[in-house]
Amino acid sequence: MSRARLRALVERIRGRRTLVMGDVMLDEYIFGTVSRISPEAPVPVVDVDFDQHASAPGGATNVAHNLRALGAEVAILGVVGDDPQGVALRRHLDELGVDTAGLLVDPERPTTLKTRIIAHTQQVVRVDRECRQPLSTQTEDRLRELLETAVAQGTEAVLLSDYNKGVAHGDLPQAAVRLCRPRGIPVTANPKPPNLARLRGATAVTLNHLEAEAAAGRRLPDEEALREAGQAMRSRLELDALLVTRGSRGMMLLSDDERCRAIPAVPVEVYDVVGAGDTAFATLSLALVAGAGFAEAATLANFAGAAVVRKVGTAVVTPEELLAMIDEHASGVGE
């Protein structure tokens, strides 16, 4: 693949119509200082700075944010609670230009909230407020109806972002596969291992190395072991492609057209890996819509992930930043 080809694919991802279905959540950050240990237990006491408080879209909504940053049109399907966190999450998405008509309110569930308390640039603790139970039949049926409508109205890709909070526990993943694959619409997924079987027949699945080991039920200490387990997994689930991200060791792509391709990590200074998987997943999915082959899509995902780890905090990548990464590092894939 040439540098010119990769650049052309980036230009073609703008304006693509995508649907993200999955576990939405709000990331909250509370900042303060630590100057003493609690007399009640051996834990630090954080004095909160009330002027330093932030929140951002997380989970499936971070995937949506990444897609928007790359220039795609994005709609979201998910569930929030009837609470201030759900209102805040919807407001964030509205500001990003994400279509939130498919963000349903279930008063029986809380909006998933991940609160990180940070002192002196270090995370002291994370507090999770969430429900991991399957969705109600009524909510799942409504999401399926919205999925069918989105596909009928021209969605070009469906991305399942699974954090094991309920959306992928039922039939929705298979409903997406049944609806989209006969129409030539790619269905990509970033699932948790317990829900992998529900992705049978998907276009592409991305896992990190630890998730791949959990799915395989054993350690995968080298490329040979990963290749063997990955191909077995891909065959069992009838996937067109499986992409395993491996941090500093790059990525491994397993697909029909490539069989197995090791993609080396891009040599960049790493500041923060938070959210890099979402960035790679979003980029891979958009590249497939733009007409990329699996190796091309994985290469672009690799560049996007490298661009985002150079930033601090959960971040996104723009087309301009992705093009700059291609110009800087794509000599190894041809001119």
XYZ file of C-alpha atoms in Angstrom:
335
model
C 0.000 0.000 0.000
C 1.281 3.472 -0.809
C 1.344 6.682 1.176
C -0.880 8.249 -1.483
C -3.425 5.445 -1.084
C -3.564 5.902 2.697
C -3.985 9.657 2.326
C -6.808 9.125 -0.175
C -8.614 6.824 2.247
C -8.420 9.439 5.004
C -9.977 11.999 2.681
C -12.786 9.558 1.864
C -13.847 8.940 5.471
C -15.303 12.423 5.903
C -19.092 12.578 5.928
C -19.645 8.818 6.235
C -22.882 7.889 8.021
C -22.224 5.687 11.031
C -24.201 4.206 13.901
C -22.615 3.415 17.268
C -24.536 0.948 19.405
C -23.332 0.095 22.869
C -22.734 0.880 26.505
C -22.695 4.639 26.939
C -21.152 6.244 29.999
C -20.009 9.514 31.486
C -16.400 9.976 32.574
C -16.095 12.367 35.515
C -12.889 13.902 36.850
C -12.589 15.453 40.321
C -9.330 17.211 41.159
C -7.822 18.014 44.527
C -4.780 17.784 46.765
C -3.574 15.301 49.363
C -1.795 16.525 52.479
C -2.725 13.943 55.096
C -3.789 10.355 55.755
C -7.211 9.625 57.192
C -7.258 8.676 60.900
C -10.147 6.300 60.109
C -8.234 4.085 57.673
C -4.825 4.108 55.943
C -6.105 6.045 52.931
C -5.333 9.560 51.663
C -7.729 12.427 52.290
C -8.392 14.420 49.124
C -9.233 18.086 49.559
C -11.395 18.761 46.512
C -10.830 21.865 44.413
C -14.382 22.796 43.457
C -13.116 24.925 40.574
C -11.540 21.874 38.932
C -14.193 19.444 37.805
C -14.685 17.970 34.357
C -16.722 15.356 32.531
C -16.565 13.797 29.084
C -18.293 11.133 26.982
C -16.985 7.646 27.739
C -17.488 4.082 26.565
C -19.521 3.905 23.366
C -19.873 7.677 23.379
C -16.089 8.049 23.244
C -16.166 5.958 20.063
C -18.811 8.360 18.749
C -16.566 11.294 19.690
C -13.678 9.728 17.761
C -15.848 9.228 14.692
C -17.009 12.853 14.809
C -13.414 14.070 15.158
C -12.537 12.138 11.996
C -15.378 13.853 10.135
C -18.088 11.177 10.146
C -21.794 11.669 10.710
C -22.699 9.752 13.871
C -25.854 8.495 15.557
C -25.824 6.725 18.913
C -27.970 3.858 20.211
C -27.786 3.276 23.942
C -29.420 3.689 27.317
C -29.064 6.299 30.052
C -30.847 6.709 33.351
C -33.334 9.364 34.326
C -30.651 11.296 36.194
C -28.347 14.336 35.951
C -25.551 12.191 34.514
C -27.754 11.171 31.590
C -28.640 14.814 30.966
C -24.953 15.779 31.045
C -23.993 12.985 28.648
C -26.704 13.975 26.180
C -25.541 17.595 26.368
C -21.949 16.563 25.582
C -23.117 14.559 22.567
C -25.350 17.361 21.313
C -22.375 19.726 21.471
C -20.339 17.260 19.397
C -23.066 17.023 16.774
C -23.960 13.394 17.520
C -27.561 12.370 16.791
C -28.980 11.361 20.190
C -32.491 10.355 19.087
C -31.519 6.742 19.869
C -30.317 7.509 23.388
C -33.140 5.980 25.410
C -33.986 6.805 29.021
C -34.610 3.880 31.374
C -35.631 5.099 34.851
C -34.832 1.646 36.268
C -31.113 1.940 35.413
C -28.535 4.580 36.342
C -26.399 6.256 33.731
C -23.020 4.539 33.942
C -20.653 6.958 35.681
C -16.893 6.518 36.091
C -15.599 9.034 38.622
C -11.836 9.490 38.829
C -10.433 11.411 41.786
C -7.070 12.921 40.906
C -4.517 14.593 43.151
C -1.110 15.932 42.086
C -1.665 14.487 38.564
C -2.099 10.969 40.029
C -5.360 9.034 40.068
C -6.169 8.256 43.712
C -9.256 6.133 43.138
C -11.959 5.401 40.581
C -15.566 5.011 41.668
C -17.983 3.202 39.319
C -21.749 3.658 39.381
C -23.341 1.243 36.936
C -25.774 -1.571 36.207
C -24.460 -4.725 34.514
C -27.818 -6.448 34.111
C -29.313 -7.182 30.664
C -31.642 -4.568 29.237
C -35.367 -4.951 29.730
C -37.235 -6.622 26.868
C -39.036 -3.361 26.143
C -35.794 -1.369 25.913
C -34.067 -3.975 23.753
C -37.057 -4.125 21.390
C -37.031 -0.334 21.035
C -33.298 -0.301 20.281
C -33.824 -2.994 17.645
C -36.526 -0.871 16.004
C -34.199 2.131 15.966
C -31.426 -0.026 14.498
C -33.728 -1.192 11.713
C -34.743 2.394 10.964
C -31.134 3.587 10.839
C -30.155 0.829 8.421
C -33.168 1.563 6.219
C -32.235 5.250 6.165
C -28.721 4.705 4.855
C -26.321 3.993 7.713
C -23.017 2.925 6.147
C -21.522 1.137 9.164
C -22.655 -0.193 12.533
C -20.124 -0.181 15.351
C -20.803 -2.154 18.535
C -18.926 -0.758 21.539
C -19.351 -3.296 24.334
C -18.303 -2.694 27.937
C -20.358 -5.582 29.340
C -23.004 -3.266 30.808
C -26.037 -4.798 29.114
C -26.473 -3.683 25.508
C -24.588 -6.686 24.090
C -26.115 -9.228 26.478
C -29.134 -9.999 24.302
C -29.904 -10.336 20.602
C -28.896 -6.839 19.451
C -25.440 -7.839 18.133
C -26.929 -10.636 16.014
C -29.761 -8.359 14.908
C -27.130 -5.967 13.554
C -25.337 -8.783 11.715
C -28.582 -10.123 10.210
C -29.670 -6.679 9.063
C -26.383 -5.342 7.752
C -24.319 -8.117 6.220
C -26.789 -8.981 3.401
C -26.794 -5.264 2.520
C -23.007 -5.016 2.408
C -22.900 -2.787 5.502
C -19.899 -3.549 7.725
C -20.565 -4.509 11.332
C -17.524 -3.963 13.513
C -17.221 -4.599 17.226
C -14.960 -3.926 20.174
C -16.438 -6.507 22.577
C -15.656 -7.851 25.998
C -14.730 -11.566 25.886
C -17.943 -12.845 27.571
C -19.978 -11.453 24.664
C -17.767 -12.573 21.785
C -20.047 -15.429 20.750
C -22.831 -12.928 20.077
C -20.680 -11.369 17.336
C -20.747 -14.414 15.061
C -20.671 -13.285 11.454
C -19.436 -9.740 12.109
C -17.162 -8.022 9.617
C -14.332 -7.226 12.017
C -13.664 -7.492 15.735
C -10.938 -5.708 17.680
C -9.503 -6.979 20.966
C -6.524 -5.978 23.042
C -3.981 -8.637 23.949
C -5.406 -9.331 27.415
C -8.902 -9.695 25.965
C -7.570 -12.087 23.328
C -6.004 -14.211 26.067
C -9.260 -14.196 28.038
C -11.186 -15.231 24.930
C -8.687 -18.000 24.181
C -8.673 -19.184 27.788
C -4.877 -19.243 27.965
C -1.784 -17.081 27.792
C -0.549 -16.078 24.350
C 3.118 -15.265 24.999
C 4.315 -14.852 21.418
C 3.160 -14.183 17.870
C 2.864 -17.867 17.010
C 0.508 -18.537 19.923
C -1.515 -15.420 19.131
C -1.726 -16.360 15.460
C -2.939 -19.880 16.242
C -5.536 -18.744 18.787
C -6.640 -15.800 16.664
C -7.243 -17.869 13.554
C -9.198 -20.427 15.573
C -11.282 -17.647 17.092
C -11.888 -16.016 13.730
C -12.920 -19.313 12.170
C -15.211 -20.240 15.060
C -16.975 -16.861 14.987
C -17.041 -16.631 11.174
C -15.390 -13.203 11.223
C -13.936 -11.595 8.127
C -11.154 -10.113 10.244
C -9.802 -10.039 13.785
C -7.458 -7.254 14.886
C -5.531 -7.634 18.147
C -3.870 -4.523 19.559
C -0.660 -5.248 21.458
C 0.515 -1.903 22.834
C 4.232 -1.388 22.258
C 4.307 -4.559 20.127
C 1.937 -3.130 17.534
C -1.016 -5.064 16.155
C -1.785 -8.424 14.624
C -4.346 -8.710 11.841
C -5.947 -12.034 10.980
C -8.148 -12.087 7.886
C -8.961 -14.039 4.737
C -7.008 -11.719 2.453
C -3.961 -11.413 4.723
C -4.104 -14.636 6.759
C -1.835 -13.110 9.406
C -0.099 -9.759 9.315
C 2.040 -8.313 12.109
C 1.855 -4.523 12.124
C 4.736 -2.948 14.061
C 4.087 -0.172 16.561
C 4.722 3.373 15.372
C 7.776 4.791 17.201
C 6.286 7.718 19.128
C 6.652 9.020 22.672
C 3.748 7.667 24.713
C 2.116 10.011 27.224
C -1.242 8.321 27.859
C -2.821 5.143 26.436
C -6.342 5.900 27.743
C -8.838 5.747 24.884
C -6.344 4.566 22.268
C -8.366 1.402 21.658
C -11.497 3.436 20.918
C -9.536 5.594 18.476
C -8.127 2.576 16.650
C -11.550 0.908 16.535
C -13.262 4.009 15.135
C -10.546 4.511 12.520
C -10.579 0.877 11.396
C -14.358 0.985 10.980
C -14.382 4.238 9.012
C -11.578 3.060 6.757
C -13.567 -0.054 5.826
C -16.532 2.147 4.878
C -14.190 4.241 2.733
C -13.206 1.152 0.741
C -10.012 0.108 2.516
C -8.883 -3.486 2.610
C -8.308 -4.957 6.045
C -4.541 -4.380 5.964
C -5.036 -0.755 4.914
C -7.699 -0.191 7.565
C -5.511 -1.746 10.272
C -2.546 0.374 9.194
C -4.619 3.544 9.494
C -5.912 2.372 12.882
C -2.313 1.847 13.980
C -1.360 5.390 12.945
C -4.431 6.844 14.667
C -3.670 4.989 17.887
C -0.088 6.261 17.782
C -1.302 9.824 17.301
C -3.648 9.680 20.278
C -1.176 8.210 22.789
C 0.962 11.321 22.336
C -1.812 13.276 24.076
C -2.675 13.343 27.778
C -6.098 12.056 28.826
C -8.883 10.541 26.769
C -8.355 12.179 23.389
C -9.351 11.982 19.735
C -7.547 12.317 16.405
C -8.436 14.629 13.533
C -7.973 13.843 9.822
C -5.168 16.419 9.715
C -3.323 14.661 12.541
C -3.808 11.293 10.869
C -2.470 12.649 7.573
C 0.551 14.050 9.418
C 1.221 10.616 10.939
C 1.059 9.048 7.482
C 3.497 11.606 6.084
C 5.861 11.131 9.020
C 5.812 7.363 9.404
C 4.406 5.713 6.272
C 7.714 5.265 4.471
C 7.721 1.671 5.635
C 4.537 0.937 3.698
C 5.661 2.450 0.425
C 5.581 5.783 -1.298
